[in-house]
Every structure is written in C-alpha cells, then in structure tokens.
PDB file of C-alpha atoms in Angstrom:
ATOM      1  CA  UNK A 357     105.258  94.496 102.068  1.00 44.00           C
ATOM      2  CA  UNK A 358     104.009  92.042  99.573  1.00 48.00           C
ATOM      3  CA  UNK A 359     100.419  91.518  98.820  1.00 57.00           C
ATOM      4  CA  UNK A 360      99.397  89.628 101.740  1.00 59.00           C
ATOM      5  CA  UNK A 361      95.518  88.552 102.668  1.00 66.00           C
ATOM      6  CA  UNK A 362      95.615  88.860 106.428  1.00 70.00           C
ATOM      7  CA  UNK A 363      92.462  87.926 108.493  1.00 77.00           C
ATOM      8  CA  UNK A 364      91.619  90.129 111.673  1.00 81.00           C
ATOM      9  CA  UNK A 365      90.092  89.559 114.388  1.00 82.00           C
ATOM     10  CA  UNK A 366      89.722  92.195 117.073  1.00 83.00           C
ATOM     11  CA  UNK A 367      88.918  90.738 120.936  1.00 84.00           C
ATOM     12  CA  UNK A 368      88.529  93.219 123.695  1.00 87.00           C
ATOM     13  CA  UNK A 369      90.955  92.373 126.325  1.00 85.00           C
ATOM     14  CA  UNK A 370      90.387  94.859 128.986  1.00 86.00           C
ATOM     15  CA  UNK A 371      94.002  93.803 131.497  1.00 81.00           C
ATOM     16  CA  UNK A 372      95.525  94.892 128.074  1.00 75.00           C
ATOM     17  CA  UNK A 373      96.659  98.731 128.111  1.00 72.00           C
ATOM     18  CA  UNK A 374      95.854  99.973 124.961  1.00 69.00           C
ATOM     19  CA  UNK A 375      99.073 102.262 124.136  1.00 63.00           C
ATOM     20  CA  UNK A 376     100.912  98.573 124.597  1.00 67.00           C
ATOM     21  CA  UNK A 377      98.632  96.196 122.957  1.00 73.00           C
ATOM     22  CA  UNK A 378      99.871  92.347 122.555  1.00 75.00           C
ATOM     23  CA  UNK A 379      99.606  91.057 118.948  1.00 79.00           C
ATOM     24  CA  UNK A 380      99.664  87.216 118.556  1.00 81.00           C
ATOM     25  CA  UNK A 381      99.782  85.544 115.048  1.00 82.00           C
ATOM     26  CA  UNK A 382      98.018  82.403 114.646  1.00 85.00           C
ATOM     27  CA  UNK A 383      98.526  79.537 111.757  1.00 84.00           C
ATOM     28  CA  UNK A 384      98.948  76.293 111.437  1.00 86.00           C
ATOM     29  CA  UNK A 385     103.041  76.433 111.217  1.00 88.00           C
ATOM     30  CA  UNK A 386     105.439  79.157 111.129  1.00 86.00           C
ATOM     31  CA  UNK A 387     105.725  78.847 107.115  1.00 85.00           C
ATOM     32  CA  UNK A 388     104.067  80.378 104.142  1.00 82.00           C
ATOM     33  CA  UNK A 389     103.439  84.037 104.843  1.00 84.00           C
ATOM     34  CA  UNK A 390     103.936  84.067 108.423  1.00 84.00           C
ATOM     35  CA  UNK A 391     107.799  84.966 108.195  1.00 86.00           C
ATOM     36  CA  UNK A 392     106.521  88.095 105.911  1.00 83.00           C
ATOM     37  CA  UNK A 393     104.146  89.044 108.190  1.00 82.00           C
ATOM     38  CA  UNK A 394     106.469  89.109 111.309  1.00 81.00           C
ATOM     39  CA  UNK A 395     109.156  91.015 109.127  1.00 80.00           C
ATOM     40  CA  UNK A 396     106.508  93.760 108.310  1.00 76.00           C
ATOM     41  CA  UNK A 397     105.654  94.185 111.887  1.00 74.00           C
ATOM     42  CA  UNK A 398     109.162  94.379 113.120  1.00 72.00           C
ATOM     43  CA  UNK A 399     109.588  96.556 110.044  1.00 71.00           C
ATOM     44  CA  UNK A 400     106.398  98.891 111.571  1.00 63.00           C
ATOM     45  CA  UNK A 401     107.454  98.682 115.036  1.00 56.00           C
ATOM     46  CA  UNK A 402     111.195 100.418 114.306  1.00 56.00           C
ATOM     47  CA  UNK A 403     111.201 104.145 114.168  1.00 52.00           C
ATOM     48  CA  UNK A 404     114.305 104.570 112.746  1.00 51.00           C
ATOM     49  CA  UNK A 405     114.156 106.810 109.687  1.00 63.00           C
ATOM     50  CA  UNK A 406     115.340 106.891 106.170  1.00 83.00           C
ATOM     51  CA  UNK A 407     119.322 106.965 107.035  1.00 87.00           C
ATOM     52  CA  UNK A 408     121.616 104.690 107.877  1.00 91.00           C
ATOM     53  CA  UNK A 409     125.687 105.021 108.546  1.00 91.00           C
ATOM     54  CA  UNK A 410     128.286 103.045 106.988  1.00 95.00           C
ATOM     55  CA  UNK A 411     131.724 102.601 108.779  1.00 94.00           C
ATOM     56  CA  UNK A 412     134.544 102.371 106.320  1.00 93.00           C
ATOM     57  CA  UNK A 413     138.673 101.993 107.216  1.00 91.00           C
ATOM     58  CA  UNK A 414     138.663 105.986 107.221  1.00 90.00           C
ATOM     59  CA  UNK A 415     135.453 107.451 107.624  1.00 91.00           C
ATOM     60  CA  UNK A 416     131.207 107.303 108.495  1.00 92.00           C
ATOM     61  CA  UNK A 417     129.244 107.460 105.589  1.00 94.00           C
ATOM     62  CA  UNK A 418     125.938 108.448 105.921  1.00 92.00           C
ATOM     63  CA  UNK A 419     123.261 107.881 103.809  1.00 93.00           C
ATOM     64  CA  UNK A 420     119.683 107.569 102.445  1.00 93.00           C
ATOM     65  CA  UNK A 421     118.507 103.542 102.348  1.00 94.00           C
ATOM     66  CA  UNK A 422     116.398 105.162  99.632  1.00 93.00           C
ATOM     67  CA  UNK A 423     119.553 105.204  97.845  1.00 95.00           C
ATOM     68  CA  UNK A 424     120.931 102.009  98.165  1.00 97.00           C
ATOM     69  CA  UNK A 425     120.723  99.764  95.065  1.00 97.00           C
ATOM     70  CA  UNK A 426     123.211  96.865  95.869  1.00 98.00           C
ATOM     71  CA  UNK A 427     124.748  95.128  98.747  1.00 98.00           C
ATOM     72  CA  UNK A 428     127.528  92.414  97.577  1.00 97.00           C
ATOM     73  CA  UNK A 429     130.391  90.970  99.040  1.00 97.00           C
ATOM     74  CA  UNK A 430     133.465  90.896  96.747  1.00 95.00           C
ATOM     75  CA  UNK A 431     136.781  89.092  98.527  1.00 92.00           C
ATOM     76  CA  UNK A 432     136.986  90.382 102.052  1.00 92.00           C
ATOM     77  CA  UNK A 433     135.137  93.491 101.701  1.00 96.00           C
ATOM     78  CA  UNK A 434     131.401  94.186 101.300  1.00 98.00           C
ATOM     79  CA  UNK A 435     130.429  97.097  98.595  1.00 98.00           C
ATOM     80  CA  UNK A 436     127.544  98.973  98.963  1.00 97.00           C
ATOM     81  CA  UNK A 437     126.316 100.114  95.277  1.00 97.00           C
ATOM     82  CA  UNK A 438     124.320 103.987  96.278  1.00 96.00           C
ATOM     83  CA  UNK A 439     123.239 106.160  93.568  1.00 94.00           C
ATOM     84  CA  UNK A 440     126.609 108.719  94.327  1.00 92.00           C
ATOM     85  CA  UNK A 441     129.339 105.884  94.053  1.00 94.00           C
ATOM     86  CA  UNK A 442     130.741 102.702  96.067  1.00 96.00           C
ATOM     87  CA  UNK A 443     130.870 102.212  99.982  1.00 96.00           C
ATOM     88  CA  UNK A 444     133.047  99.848 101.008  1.00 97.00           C
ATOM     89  CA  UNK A 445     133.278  98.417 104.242  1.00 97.00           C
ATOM     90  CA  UNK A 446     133.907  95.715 106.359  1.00 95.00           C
ATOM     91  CA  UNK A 447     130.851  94.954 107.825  1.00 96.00           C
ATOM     92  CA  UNK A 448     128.734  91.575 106.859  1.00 96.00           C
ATOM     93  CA  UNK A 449     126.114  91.220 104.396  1.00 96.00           C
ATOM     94  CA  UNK A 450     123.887  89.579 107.089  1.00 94.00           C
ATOM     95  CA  UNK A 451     124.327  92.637 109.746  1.00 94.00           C
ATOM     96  CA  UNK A 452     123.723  95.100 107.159  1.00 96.00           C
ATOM     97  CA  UNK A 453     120.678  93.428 105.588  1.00 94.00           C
ATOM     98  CA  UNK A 454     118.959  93.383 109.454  1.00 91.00           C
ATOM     99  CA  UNK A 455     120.196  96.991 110.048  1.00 91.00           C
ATOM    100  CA  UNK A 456     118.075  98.092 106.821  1.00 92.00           C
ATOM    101  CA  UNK A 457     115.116  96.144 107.985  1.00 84.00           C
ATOM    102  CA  UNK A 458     113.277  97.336 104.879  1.00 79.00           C
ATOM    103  CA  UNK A 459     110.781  95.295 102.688  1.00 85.00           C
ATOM    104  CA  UNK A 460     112.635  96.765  99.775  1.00 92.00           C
ATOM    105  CA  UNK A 461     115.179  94.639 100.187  1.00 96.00           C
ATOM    106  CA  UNK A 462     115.768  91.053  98.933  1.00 96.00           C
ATOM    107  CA  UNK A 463     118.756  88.869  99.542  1.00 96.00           C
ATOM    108  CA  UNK A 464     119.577  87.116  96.226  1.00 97.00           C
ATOM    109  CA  UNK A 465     122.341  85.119  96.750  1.00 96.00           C
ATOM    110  CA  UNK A 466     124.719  84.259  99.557  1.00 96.00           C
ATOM    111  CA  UNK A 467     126.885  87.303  98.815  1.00 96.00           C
ATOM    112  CA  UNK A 468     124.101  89.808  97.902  1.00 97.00           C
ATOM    113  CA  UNK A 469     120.893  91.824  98.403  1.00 98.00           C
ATOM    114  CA  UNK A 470     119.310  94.124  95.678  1.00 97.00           C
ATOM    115  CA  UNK A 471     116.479  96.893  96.894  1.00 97.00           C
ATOM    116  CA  UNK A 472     113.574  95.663  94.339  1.00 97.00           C
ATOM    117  CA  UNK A 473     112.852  99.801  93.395  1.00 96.00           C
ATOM    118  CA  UNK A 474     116.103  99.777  91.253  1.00 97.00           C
ATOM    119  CA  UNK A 475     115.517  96.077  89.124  1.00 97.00           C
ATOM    120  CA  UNK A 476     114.608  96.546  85.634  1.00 97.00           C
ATOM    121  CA  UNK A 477     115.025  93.189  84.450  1.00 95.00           C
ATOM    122  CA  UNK A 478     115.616  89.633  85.526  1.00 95.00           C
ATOM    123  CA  UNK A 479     117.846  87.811  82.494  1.00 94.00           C
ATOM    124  CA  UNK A 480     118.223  83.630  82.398  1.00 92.00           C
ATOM    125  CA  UNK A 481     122.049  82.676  83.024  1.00 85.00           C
ATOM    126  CA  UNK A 482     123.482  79.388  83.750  1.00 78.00           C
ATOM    127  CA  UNK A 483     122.585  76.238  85.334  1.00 80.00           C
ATOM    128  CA  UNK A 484     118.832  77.955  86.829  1.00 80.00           C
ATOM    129  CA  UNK A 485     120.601  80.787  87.903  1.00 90.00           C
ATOM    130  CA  UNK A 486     119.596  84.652  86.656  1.00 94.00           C
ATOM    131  CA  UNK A 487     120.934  88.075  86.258  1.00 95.00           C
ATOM    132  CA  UNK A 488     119.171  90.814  87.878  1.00 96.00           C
ATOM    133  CA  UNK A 489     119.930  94.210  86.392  1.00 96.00           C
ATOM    134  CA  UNK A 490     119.485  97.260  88.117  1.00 97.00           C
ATOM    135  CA  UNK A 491     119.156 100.878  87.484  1.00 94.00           C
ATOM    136  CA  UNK A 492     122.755 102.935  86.960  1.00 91.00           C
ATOM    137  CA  UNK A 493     124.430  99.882  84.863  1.00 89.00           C
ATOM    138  CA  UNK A 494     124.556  97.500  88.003  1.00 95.00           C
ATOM    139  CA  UNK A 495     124.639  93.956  88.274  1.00 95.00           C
ATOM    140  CA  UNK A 496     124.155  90.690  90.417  1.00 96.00           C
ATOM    141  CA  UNK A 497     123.789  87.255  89.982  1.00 95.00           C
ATOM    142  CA  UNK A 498     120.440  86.062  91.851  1.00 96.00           C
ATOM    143  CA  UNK A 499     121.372  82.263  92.422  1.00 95.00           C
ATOM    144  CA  UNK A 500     119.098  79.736  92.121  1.00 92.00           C
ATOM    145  CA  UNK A 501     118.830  78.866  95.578  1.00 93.00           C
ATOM    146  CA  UNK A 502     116.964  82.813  96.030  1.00 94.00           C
ATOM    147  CA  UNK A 503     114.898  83.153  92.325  1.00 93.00           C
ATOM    148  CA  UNK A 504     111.897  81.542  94.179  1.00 91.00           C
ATOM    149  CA  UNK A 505     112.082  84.127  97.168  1.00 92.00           C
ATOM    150  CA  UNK A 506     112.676  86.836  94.629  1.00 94.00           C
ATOM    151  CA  UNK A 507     110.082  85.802  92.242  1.00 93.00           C
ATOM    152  CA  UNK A 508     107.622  85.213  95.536  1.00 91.00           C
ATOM    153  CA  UNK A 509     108.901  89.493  96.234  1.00 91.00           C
ATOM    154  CA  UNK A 510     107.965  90.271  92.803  1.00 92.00           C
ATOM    155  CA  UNK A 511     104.241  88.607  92.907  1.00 89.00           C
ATOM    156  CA  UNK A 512     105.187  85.977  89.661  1.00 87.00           C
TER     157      UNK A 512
END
C-alpha cells in the first residue's frame, strides 16, 4: 500500500466480539485516500495466497501473481505478460484486475494493468500520454487519463 498517514483511534466497545471487530472509516467524503485505504483492507481481509489460475481455450494455467508483469487486452483476447511466456485468455481485464486484488497492481489505461515491481522507466509519448517499460523487454502505453493515478502509486 502506498504511504498513507492514517489516524487511529481505538474505543472499547464491549457488545463487539473481539475475533469479529467492526472497522468504520471516517472523512469528510469518500475521496482522497479513502478508496486506498478500503482497497488495502479488502486486500488484508482475503486469505488467498500467492497463486492464481488462468483459464485459456485448452487448458488452466496456474501461476504465481508474483510473476505477473502485464495484463493487456489486444483484439478479443486478453494477454497476460508472466516471467515464463504469454497467457492468453478470454477473461476481462476488469475481472482479472479484482481477482488479483493486489496493491502491486495499477491499471494504466483502459486496456491494461502493469504490477509496479517490474517498471523501470516511465518515457513521454504523445499528446500527455507515456510509455511505461517493464522488466523482460515489455511494454504499455499508460494513457493520460491513468499517469495521475500511476504517478499518485509511485509517490511523485
């Protein structure tokens, strides 16, 4: 999760079991870092683990979100860039991106998410939009509607 200053408060609330305890989040709207901080709880609260499973026309593919680098939609399909090759699959950008539920993750553009451990570099292109290069020779366009929430991810 992003650097985030968070004030506590702890209030004893004795009708509240403690194995089950009831968070509430208050601010004055549901904007600034509020969205980030519900993410990172939802994130918390799963106890899924470091795998996920990718249906393709012939086969499951299982692997590490660890090794995910890319998520982009290209025609009809959706490829999933790993650090062993190319998933491809029919599944939406949108399902996939809440079936990671991982901070790592950033969507970039409306056909793309990038995990933030494999970006080197962030390179101008064309009419406010950028390049974002990753690790293993991989590329994306980050589109200028995103380079806020990516620059936001990446503290600048």
């Amino acid at each position: 999760m992003e650097d985030i200053l968070v004030h506590q408060k702890f209030e004893k609330n004795t009708e509240i079991d403690s194995s089950d305890p009831l968070l509430t989040i208050q601010a004055n709207d549901k904007e600034g870092q509020v969205p980030s901080l519900i993410s990172y709880l939802n994130n918390y609260q799963d106890t899924h683990s470091d795998i996920i499973s990718i249906k393709t026309t012939d086969r499951l593919v299982i692997t590490k979100i660890s090794t995910i680098i890319l998520a982009e939609i290209q025609e009809s399909e959706l490829l999933i860039y790993t650090n062993s090759g190319v998933v491809k699959t029919r599944e939406t950008l949108h399902n996939l991106y809440q079936r990671l539920g991982d901070s790592r993750f950033v969507q970039v553009s409306k056909h793309g998410i990038l995990n933030l451990d494999y970006l080197t570099s962030l390179e101008d292109s064309f009419s406010g939009n950028m390049t974002a290069i990753l690790k293993n020779n991989v590329k994306t366009d980050v589109s200028r509607r995103y380079v806020k929430i990516l620059m936001e991810r990446l503290n600048i």
